[in-house]
Amino acid sequence: MKYFFLSILVLTIISCKKKNDDDLAFQLIYPSYFPTPVYNFKNNELTKEKFELGRKLFYDGILSSDNSVSCGTCHSQVHGFADHNVNFSSGVNNLKGTRNSPAITNMIWSPAFMWDGGVNHIEVFSVAPITNPVEMNETMSNVISKLNNNSEYKNLFKIAYGIDNITDQAMLRALTIYMSMMVSCNSKYDKVRQGKVSFSTDEAEGYELFKQKCASCHSEPLFTNYQYKNNGLDSIYTDLGRGRITFNANDNGKFKVPSLRNVELTYPYMHDGRFWTLEQVLEHYNSGIKHSATLAPELASGLPMTADEKKKIIAFLKTLTDYTIISDFKFAPQ
Ligand code: HEC
Ligand code: HEC
């Protein structure tokens, strides 16, 4: 009898814990040293149902014209939600764009999207890949009618958003909820900041060098200052970058400073995926800076680094890999 009660008690504790874990899994959790997110969930409160619907949409080819390409095709979890080892991802009909698919974790902190910042709200972002001929090549009206003809989606939108007719707004908001949960904050760097582990000697020295040479643009804790900078890739620009949006010649050749979280996994690098390794990236800053009118002044004489310094900076960059998010089953196609 005693054992019977004890096992009931144990079972109750286990099941309570399970429930709490489930609830916790659908709260937005980020460290105290992160700033307040730009996206505030106003009019789109975070719920498990919306998250699961957003995840289903993210991995569903139904958003593309021939049902073959999903968001997940170009934003792969194991690569920190960047591309699969290609400089330009293939969309519908195997067409390729001219820019590298960026990692899309921590998007709710980003004030603007795309390498050139051409989209300024995450809730409208997904219209861009859906309607881009070299990505999903679809029209919004066609996506919405495909979804409305699908009884499973009808039901899921009813549960998540309480609507009988699926609208583009609800679809975009569900995708936003799924992306908003992609918070990458469990790297070794974070554990060091939280006092749980320490850096190795190389990592610690690399961190100091990083702060001197790189952090003016790749600022902690998100490893970007979200500004547009020309980091000296070309002297003649084939892609005008920010200038394409502002039509201001002073912005030509500038691109949004990318976050370096999970950078070990998100190769190839730069807006056109021209570098395949971190060694090549560091060699670019060391000896490859190309001069032009809009080059960031702090890069005018390059960032000279010895072989040993480069090695240490790379050791530090690898502490930004977050194994939790790349293996978290809740982000995988179910
Ligand atoms: C064919 C590949 C492809 C598909 C499919 C695709 N993307 Fe992307 N994604 C890209 C590329 C390339 C960029 C960078 C585009 C640019 O800067 O011009 C990008 C950029 C983004 C960004 C902005 C990242 C940043 O740092 O500014 C987000 C968010 C995003 N995609 C989400 C999605 C979602 C959601 C879907 C599905 C609705 C999707 N993508 C479908 C390739 C793709
Ligand atoms: C003046 C600002 C600035 C400084 C300083 C700077 N970067 Fe960058 N970095 C950028 C910009 C802008 C890009 C994107 C350029 C592009 O793709 O056209 C970038 C891209 C990168 C990328 C590629 C990321 C990706 O996902 O494609 C890496 C890696 C990187 N920088 C590492 C470093 C390191 C390491 C240092 C210091 C040695 C450094 N950066 C210093 C502005 C800067």
Short mmCIF file of C-alpha atoms and ligand atoms in Angstrom, two decimals:
data_model
loop_
_atom_site.label_atom_id
_atom_site.label_comp_id
_atom_site.label_asym_id
_atom_site.label_seq_id
_atom_site.Cartn_x
_atom_site.Cartn_y
_atom_site.Cartn_z
CA MET A 1 0.00 0.00 0.00
CA LYS A 2 2.78 2.36 0.98
CA TYR A 3 4.54 1.66 -2.32
CA PHE A 4 1.32 2.15 -4.20
CA PHE A 5 0.94 5.71 -2.83
CA LEU A 6 4.58 6.41 -3.37
CA SER A 7 4.36 5.40 -7.02
CA ILE A 8 1.23 7.53 -7.51
CA LEU A 9 3.09 10.44 -6.01
CA VAL A 10 6.06 9.84 -8.27
CA LEU A 11 3.80 9.54 -11.30
CA THR A 12 2.05 12.77 -10.38
CA ILE A 13 5.36 14.57 -10.05
CA ILE A 14 6.54 13.22 -13.39
CA SER A 15 3.32 14.16 -15.16
CA CYS A 16 3.30 17.65 -13.63
CA LYS A 17 6.85 18.13 -14.74
CA LYS A 18 5.95 16.98 -18.22
CA LYS A 19 3.09 19.48 -18.40
CA ASN A 20 5.26 22.35 -17.18
CA ASP A 21 7.93 21.46 -19.71
CA ASP A 22 5.35 21.52 -22.47
CA ASP A 23 4.07 24.91 -21.37
CA LEU A 24 7.56 26.27 -21.04
CA ALA A 25 8.38 25.08 -24.54
CA PHE A 26 5.86 27.60 -25.88
CA GLN A 27 6.97 30.63 -23.97
CA LEU A 28 9.43 33.06 -25.37
CA ILE A 29 12.53 32.60 -23.24
CA TYR A 30 15.69 34.61 -23.71
CA PRO A 31 18.55 35.67 -21.43
CA SER A 32 18.40 38.89 -19.42
CA TYR A 33 21.34 40.32 -21.38
CA PHE A 34 19.33 40.23 -24.65
CA PRO A 35 17.57 43.48 -25.54
CA THR A 36 13.77 43.73 -25.78
CA PRO A 37 12.62 42.17 -29.07
CA VAL A 38 11.45 44.48 -31.85
CA TYR A 39 8.49 42.21 -32.57
CA ASN A 40 6.07 42.52 -29.66
CA PHE A 41 3.34 39.92 -30.44
CA LYS A 42 0.72 42.65 -30.35
CA ASN A 43 -2.34 41.29 -32.25
CA ASN A 44 -0.61 37.91 -32.57
CA GLU A 45 -0.26 36.38 -29.14
CA LEU A 46 2.06 33.40 -28.90
CA THR A 47 0.23 30.06 -28.62
CA LYS A 48 1.18 26.45 -29.17
CA GLU A 49 -1.51 26.06 -31.85
CA LYS A 50 -0.19 28.99 -33.88
CA PHE A 51 3.37 27.71 -33.50
CA GLU A 52 2.43 24.25 -34.77
CA LEU A 53 0.47 25.71 -37.67
CA GLY A 54 3.41 27.98 -38.55
CA ARG A 55 5.77 25.02 -38.46
CA LYS A 56 3.52 23.02 -40.79
CA LEU A 57 3.39 25.94 -43.25
CA PHE A 58 7.15 26.44 -43.02
CA TYR A 59 7.83 22.88 -44.14
CA ASP A 60 5.00 22.64 -46.69
CA GLY A 61 5.62 22.94 -50.44
CA ILE A 62 2.01 24.14 -50.76
CA LEU A 63 3.36 27.70 -50.46
CA SER A 64 5.16 27.30 -53.82
CA SER A 65 3.71 27.21 -57.35
CA ASP A 66 4.57 23.56 -58.06
CA ASN A 67 4.27 22.44 -54.41
CA SER A 68 7.95 21.45 -54.39
CA VAL A 69 9.74 24.18 -52.44
CA SER A 70 9.14 25.04 -48.78
CA CYS A 71 10.74 27.63 -46.52
CA GLY A 72 12.63 24.71 -44.96
CA THR A 73 14.21 23.89 -48.35
CA CYS A 74 16.44 26.95 -48.01
CA HIS A 75 16.42 27.43 -44.23
CA SER A 76 17.63 24.18 -42.73
CA GLN A 77 17.57 23.57 -38.98
CA VAL A 78 20.90 21.70 -38.87
CA HIS A 79 22.57 24.69 -40.54
CA GLY A 80 21.18 27.16 -38.01
CA PHE A 81 18.25 27.75 -40.43
CA ALA A 82 20.53 28.90 -43.25
CA ASP A 83 21.01 27.07 -46.56
CA HIS A 84 22.31 23.57 -47.30
CA ASN A 85 25.92 24.12 -48.33
CA VAL A 86 25.13 26.13 -51.45
CA ASN A 87 25.92 29.73 -52.26
CA PHE A 88 22.55 30.22 -53.99
CA SER A 89 19.60 28.03 -53.00
CA SER A 90 17.39 26.60 -55.73
CA GLY A 91 13.76 27.60 -55.87
CA VAL A 92 10.95 26.36 -58.11
CA ASN A 93 12.19 24.98 -61.50
CA ASN A 94 15.67 24.89 -59.99
CA LEU A 95 16.06 28.61 -60.59
CA LYS A 96 18.64 30.32 -58.44
CA GLY A 97 18.70 33.81 -56.97
CA THR A 98 21.80 35.91 -56.47
CA ARG A 99 21.94 35.97 -52.70
CA ASN A 100 22.87 33.45 -50.04
CA SER A 101 20.10 32.26 -47.69
CA PRO A 102 20.83 33.73 -44.28
CA ALA A 103 20.32 32.08 -40.92
CA ILE A 104 16.92 33.10 -39.56
CA THR A 105 17.26 32.64 -35.80
CA ASN A 106 16.67 35.62 -33.48
CA MET A 107 14.65 37.39 -36.19
CA ILE A 108 12.35 39.10 -33.66
CA TRP A 109 15.29 41.33 -32.72
CA SER A 110 15.91 42.41 -36.30
CA PRO A 111 14.57 45.85 -37.24
CA ALA A 112 14.69 44.96 -40.96
CA PHE A 113 15.04 41.89 -43.17
CA MET A 114 17.02 40.79 -46.22
CA TRP A 115 20.67 41.55 -46.89
CA ASP A 116 19.60 45.03 -47.99
CA GLY A 117 16.93 45.58 -45.31
CA GLY A 118 14.28 45.83 -48.04
CA VAL A 119 11.48 44.46 -45.82
CA ASN A 120 10.80 46.15 -42.51
CA HIS A 121 8.22 43.96 -40.79
CA ILE A 122 8.46 40.26 -40.02
CA GLU A 123 4.69 39.83 -40.40
CA VAL A 124 4.83 40.76 -44.08
CA PHE A 125 8.20 39.19 -44.76
CA SER A 126 6.98 35.86 -46.15
CA VAL A 127 5.22 37.53 -49.09
CA ALA A 128 8.72 38.09 -50.53
CA PRO A 129 9.90 34.45 -50.82
CA ILE A 130 6.40 33.20 -51.75
CA THR A 131 6.07 35.57 -54.70
CA ASN A 132 9.73 35.67 -55.79
CA PRO A 133 10.01 33.84 -59.16
CA VAL A 134 13.38 32.32 -58.18
CA GLU A 135 12.12 31.15 -54.79
CA MET A 136 8.52 29.93 -54.46
CA ASN A 137 7.15 31.58 -57.62
CA GLU A 138 3.56 31.66 -56.32
CA THR A 139 0.87 34.33 -55.91
CA MET A 140 -0.60 35.12 -52.53
CA SER A 141 -4.16 34.65 -53.81
CA ASN A 142 -3.32 31.20 -55.14
CA VAL A 143 -1.66 30.12 -51.88
CA ILE A 144 -4.70 31.27 -49.92
CA SER A 145 -7.08 29.43 -52.23
CA LYS A 146 -4.99 26.23 -52.02
CA LEU A 147 -5.08 26.49 -48.23
CA ASN A 148 -8.84 27.16 -48.20
CA ASN A 149 -9.38 24.03 -50.28
CA ASN A 150 -7.50 21.94 -47.76
CA SER A 151 -9.70 20.69 -44.92
CA GLU A 152 -6.80 20.04 -42.57
CA TYR A 153 -5.55 23.64 -42.88
CA LYS A 154 -9.14 24.95 -42.58
CA ASN A 155 -9.39 23.17 -39.27
CA LEU A 156 -5.96 24.23 -37.99
CA PHE A 157 -6.58 27.91 -38.81
CA LYS A 158 -9.96 27.68 -37.09
CA ILE A 159 -8.29 26.34 -33.94
CA ALA A 160 -5.33 28.74 -34.00
CA TYR A 161 -6.98 31.97 -35.20
CA GLY A 162 -10.72 31.28 -34.80
CA ILE A 163 -11.42 31.97 -38.49
CA ASP A 164 -13.50 30.02 -41.03
CA ASN A 165 -11.81 31.50 -44.06
CA ILE A 166 -8.03 31.51 -44.19
CA THR A 167 -6.59 34.96 -44.87
CA ASP A 168 -3.11 35.98 -45.92
CA GLN A 169 -2.75 37.91 -42.68
CA ALA A 170 -3.39 34.81 -40.54
CA MET A 171 -1.00 32.74 -42.66
CA LEU A 172 1.76 35.35 -42.37
CA ARG A 173 1.17 35.64 -38.64
CA ALA A 174 1.40 31.86 -38.12
CA LEU A 175 4.74 31.79 -39.95
CA THR A 176 5.86 34.71 -37.76
CA ILE A 177 4.99 32.83 -34.58
CA TYR A 178 7.00 29.79 -35.69
CA MET A 179 10.02 31.94 -36.61
CA SER A 180 9.73 34.03 -33.46
CA MET A 181 10.41 30.96 -31.32
CA MET A 182 13.73 30.32 -33.11
CA VAL A 183 15.72 31.96 -30.34
CA SER A 184 19.34 30.93 -30.38
CA CYS A 185 20.73 31.57 -26.88
CA ASN A 186 22.25 28.29 -25.70
CA SER A 187 25.73 28.45 -27.14
CA LYS A 188 28.89 28.00 -25.10
CA TYR A 189 29.27 31.81 -25.25
CA ASP A 190 25.90 32.10 -23.47
CA LYS A 191 26.82 29.47 -20.89
CA VAL A 192 30.02 31.41 -20.17
CA ARG A 193 28.02 34.64 -19.80
CA GLN A 194 25.72 32.83 -17.41
CA GLY A 195 28.69 31.61 -15.37
CA LYS A 196 28.01 27.93 -16.08
CA VAL A 197 31.23 27.07 -17.96
CA SER A 198 34.48 28.82 -18.91
CA PHE A 199 36.24 29.47 -22.20
CA SER A 200 39.41 27.56 -23.04
CA THR A 201 42.56 29.73 -23.21
CA ASP A 202 42.33 30.02 -27.02
CA GLU A 203 38.63 30.91 -26.89
CA ALA A 204 39.20 33.53 -24.20
CA GLU A 205 42.04 35.14 -26.18
CA GLY A 206 39.95 34.93 -29.35
CA TYR A 207 37.10 36.71 -27.54
CA GLU A 208 39.41 39.60 -26.59
CA LEU A 209 40.64 39.90 -30.20
CA PHE A 210 37.06 39.72 -31.45
CA LYS A 211 36.04 42.58 -29.17
CA GLN A 212 38.90 44.72 -30.51
CA LYS A 213 38.50 43.96 -34.20
CA CYS A 214 35.00 42.75 -34.98
CA ALA A 215 32.51 43.77 -32.30
CA SER A 216 32.01 47.33 -33.57
CA CYS A 217 29.77 45.75 -36.25
CA HIS A 218 29.14 42.21 -34.94
CA SER A 219 28.06 43.53 -31.53
CA GLU A 220 27.12 41.37 -28.57
CA PRO A 221 24.90 39.70 -27.62
CA LEU A 222 23.23 39.21 -31.03
CA PHE A 223 26.52 39.65 -32.89
CA THR A 224 25.18 42.35 -35.18
CA ASN A 225 24.51 46.05 -34.75
CA TYR A 226 21.86 45.78 -37.54
CA GLN A 227 23.55 48.54 -39.53
CA TYR A 228 24.40 48.52 -43.23
CA LYS A 229 28.13 48.45 -43.91
CA ASN A 230 30.49 47.86 -46.78
CA ASN A 231 33.04 45.33 -45.50
CA GLY A 232 35.28 45.60 -48.54
CA LEU A 233 34.25 42.62 -50.66
CA ASP A 234 34.36 44.43 -54.03
CA SER A 235 35.55 47.67 -55.52
CA ILE A 236 32.93 47.43 -58.30
CA TYR A 237 29.56 46.32 -56.98
CA THR A 238 27.53 43.74 -58.91
CA ASP A 239 24.86 43.96 -56.18
CA LEU A 240 24.19 47.49 -54.91
CA GLY A 241 22.91 46.14 -51.58
CA ARG A 242 21.34 48.83 -49.41
CA GLY A 243 21.63 51.30 -52.31
CA ARG A 244 19.08 49.23 -54.22
CA ILE A 245 16.51 50.18 -51.56
CA THR A 246 17.43 53.78 -50.75
CA PHE A 247 18.66 54.89 -54.22
CA ASN A 248 21.35 56.76 -52.33
CA ALA A 249 24.84 56.29 -53.81
CA ASN A 250 26.28 56.48 -50.28
CA ASP A 251 24.56 53.15 -49.56
CA ASN A 252 25.90 51.27 -52.59
CA GLY A 253 27.85 48.15 -51.64
CA LYS A 254 26.52 48.16 -48.08
CA PHE A 255 24.79 45.10 -46.62
CA LYS A 256 23.10 44.33 -43.34
CA VAL A 257 25.70 43.17 -40.81
CA PRO A 258 24.80 39.48 -40.33
CA SER A 259 24.61 37.89 -36.89
CA LEU A 260 27.48 35.49 -36.23
CA ARG A 261 25.48 33.16 -34.01
CA ASN A 262 25.89 29.60 -35.37
CA VAL A 263 28.36 30.95 -37.94
CA GLU A 264 30.28 27.65 -37.87
CA LEU A 265 27.19 26.02 -39.49
CA THR A 266 25.92 28.70 -41.85
CA TYR A 267 28.59 28.53 -44.56
CA PRO A 268 29.03 29.63 -47.26
CA TYR A 269 29.47 33.23 -46.14
CA MET A 270 28.59 36.78 -47.27
CA HIS A 271 25.56 37.94 -49.26
CA ASP A 272 26.73 35.96 -52.30
CA GLY A 273 28.18 32.98 -50.45
CA ARG A 274 31.66 33.62 -51.88
CA PHE A 275 33.64 32.23 -48.93
CA TRP A 276 33.32 28.63 -47.80
CA THR A 277 35.41 28.67 -44.64
CA LEU A 278 35.96 30.93 -41.64
CA GLU A 279 39.68 30.90 -42.50
CA GLN A 280 38.83 32.52 -45.86
CA VAL A 281 36.62 35.11 -44.12
CA LEU A 282 39.42 36.06 -41.73
CA GLU A 283 41.93 36.20 -44.57
CA HIS A 284 39.55 38.61 -46.30
CA TYR A 285 39.60 40.97 -43.30
CA ASN A 286 43.37 40.46 -42.93
CA SER A 287 44.54 41.01 -46.50
CA GLY A 288 41.61 41.10 -48.95
CA ILE A 289 39.81 44.39 -48.24
CA LYS A 290 38.89 46.14 -51.51
CA HIS A 291 38.70 49.92 -51.42
CA SER A 292 35.72 51.88 -52.70
CA ALA A 293 33.83 55.06 -51.81
CA THR A 294 31.55 53.45 -49.22
CA LEU A 295 34.06 51.14 -47.48
CA ALA A 296 33.60 51.19 -43.67
CA PRO A 297 36.35 53.52 -42.37
CA GLU A 298 37.44 51.04 -39.67
CA LEU A 299 38.39 48.58 -42.44
CA ALA A 300 40.43 51.08 -44.48
CA SER A 301 43.73 49.42 -43.57
CA GLY A 302 42.25 45.94 -43.13
CA LEU A 303 42.29 44.12 -39.81
CA PRO A 304 45.80 42.68 -39.64
CA MET A 305 45.92 39.35 -37.79
CA THR A 306 48.65 36.77 -37.32
CA ALA A 307 47.95 33.10 -38.07
CA ASP A 308 47.73 32.48 -34.32
CA GLU A 309 45.26 35.33 -33.82
CA LYS A 310 43.06 34.05 -36.65
CA LYS A 311 43.06 30.59 -35.10
CA LYS A 312 41.97 32.03 -31.75
CA ILE A 313 39.23 34.18 -33.24
CA ILE A 314 37.87 31.10 -35.02
CA ALA A 315 37.99 29.16 -31.74
CA PHE A 316 35.87 31.93 -30.23
CA LEU A 317 33.45 32.02 -33.20
CA LYS A 318 32.83 28.30 -32.72
CA THR A 319 31.58 29.01 -29.18
CA LEU A 320 28.59 30.70 -30.85
CA THR A 321 27.26 27.33 -32.07
CA ASP A 322 23.98 26.47 -30.36
CA TYR A 323 23.53 22.71 -30.39
CA THR A 324 20.20 23.01 -28.56
CA ILE A 325 18.38 24.86 -31.32
CA ILE A 326 19.74 22.77 -34.18
CA SER A 327 18.60 19.55 -32.52
CA ASP A 328 15.37 20.74 -30.85
CA PHE A 329 12.66 18.44 -32.17
CA LYS A 330 10.01 21.12 -31.84
CA PHE A 331 11.51 22.96 -34.84
CA ALA A 332 11.73 19.87 -37.07
CA PRO A 333 9.09 18.86 -39.64
CA GLN A 334 6.65 16.59 -37.76
C1 HEC B 1 14.72 29.34 -52.63
C2 HEC B 1 15.27 29.57 -51.30
C3 HEC B 1 14.40 30.25 -50.25
C4 HEC B 1 13.11 29.94 -49.87
C5 HEC B 1 12.19 28.89 -50.45
C6 HEC B 1 12.81 30.80 -48.74
N1 HEC B 1 13.89 31.61 -48.46
FE1 HEC B 1 14.03 32.91 -46.92
N2 HEC B 1 15.71 33.66 -47.74
C7 HEC B 1 16.36 33.17 -48.85
C8 HEC B 1 17.36 34.13 -49.32
C9 HEC B 1 18.29 33.95 -50.51
C10 HEC B 1 17.27 35.23 -48.43
C11 HEC B 1 18.07 36.54 -48.54
C12 HEC B 1 17.33 37.36 -49.57
C13 HEC B 1 17.88 38.74 -49.78
O1 HEC B 1 18.54 39.27 -48.91
O2 HEC B 1 17.64 39.30 -50.86
C14 HEC B 1 16.24 34.89 -47.45
C15 HEC B 1 15.90 35.70 -46.36
C16 HEC B 1 14.99 35.34 -45.38
C17 HEC B 1 14.74 36.08 -44.15
C18 HEC B 1 15.44 37.35 -43.72
C19 HEC B 1 16.68 37.06 -42.95
C20 HEC B 1 17.43 38.30 -42.53
O3 HEC B 1 18.39 38.20 -41.75
O4 HEC B 1 17.10 39.41 -42.96
C21 HEC B 1 13.72 35.42 -43.49
C22 HEC B 1 13.10 35.81 -42.18
C23 HEC B 1 13.33 34.30 -44.32
N3 HEC B 1 14.13 34.27 -45.45
C24 HEC B 1 12.27 33.46 -44.06
C25 HEC B 1 11.69 32.63 -45.02
C26 HEC B 1 10.35 32.05 -44.93
C27 HEC B 1 9.39 32.20 -43.77
C28 HEC B 1 10.15 31.34 -46.08
C29 HEC B 1 8.91 30.59 -46.53
C30 HEC B 1 7.69 31.39 -46.64
C31 HEC B 1 11.39 31.46 -46.87
N4 HEC B 1 12.27 32.27 -46.21
C32 HEC B 1 11.60 30.82 -48.08
C33 HEC B 1 16.09 31.96 -49.45
C34 HEC B 1 14.86 31.32 -49.37
C1 HEC B 2 32.72 47.55 -40.46
C2 HEC B 2 31.85 46.50 -39.99
C3 HEC B 2 32.42 45.10 -39.85
C4 HEC B 2 33.53 44.69 -39.14
C5 HEC B 2 34.50 45.53 -38.33
C6 HEC B 2 33.59 43.25 -39.31
N1 HEC B 2 32.56 42.81 -40.07
FE1 HEC B 2 32.12 40.91 -40.54
N2 HEC B 2 30.63 41.52 -41.78
C7 HEC B 2 30.22 42.83 -41.95
C8 HEC B 2 29.24 42.90 -43.02
C9 HEC B 2 28.54 44.15 -43.51
C10 HEC B 2 29.08 41.58 -43.48
C11 HEC B 2 28.18 41.14 -44.65
C12 HEC B 2 28.82 41.59 -45.94
C13 HEC B 2 28.20 41.03 -47.18
O1 HEC B 2 27.76 39.91 -47.21
O2 HEC B 2 28.19 41.76 -48.19
C14 HEC B 2 29.95 40.75 -42.67
C15 HEC B 2 30.05 39.36 -42.80
C16 HEC B 2 30.80 38.57 -41.97
C17 HEC B 2 30.76 37.12 -41.97
C18 HEC B 2 29.85 36.25 -42.84
C19 HEC B 2 28.60 35.87 -42.10
C20 HEC B 2 27.56 35.18 -42.94
O3 HEC B 2 26.62 34.62 -42.36
O4 HEC B 2 27.64 35.20 -44.17
C21 HEC B 2 31.62 36.69 -41.01
C22 HEC B 2 31.90 35.25 -40.62
C23 HEC B 2 32.23 37.87 -40.42
N3 HEC B 2 31.71 38.98 -41.04
C24 HEC B 2 33.17 37.84 -39.42
C25 HEC B 2 33.84 38.97 -38.98
C26 HEC B 2 35.00 38.92 -38.11
C27 HEC B 2 35.56 37.66 -37.49
C28 HEC B 2 35.43 40.20 -37.95
C29 HEC B 2 36.64 40.69 -37.21
C30 HEC B 2 37.89 40.08 -37.62
C31 HEC B 2 34.51 41.06 -38.70
N4 HEC B 2 33.58 40.27 -39.32
C32 HEC B 2 34.57 42.44 -38.75
C33 HEC B 2 30.69 43.91 -41.25
C34 HEC B 2 31.82 43.91 -40.45
#
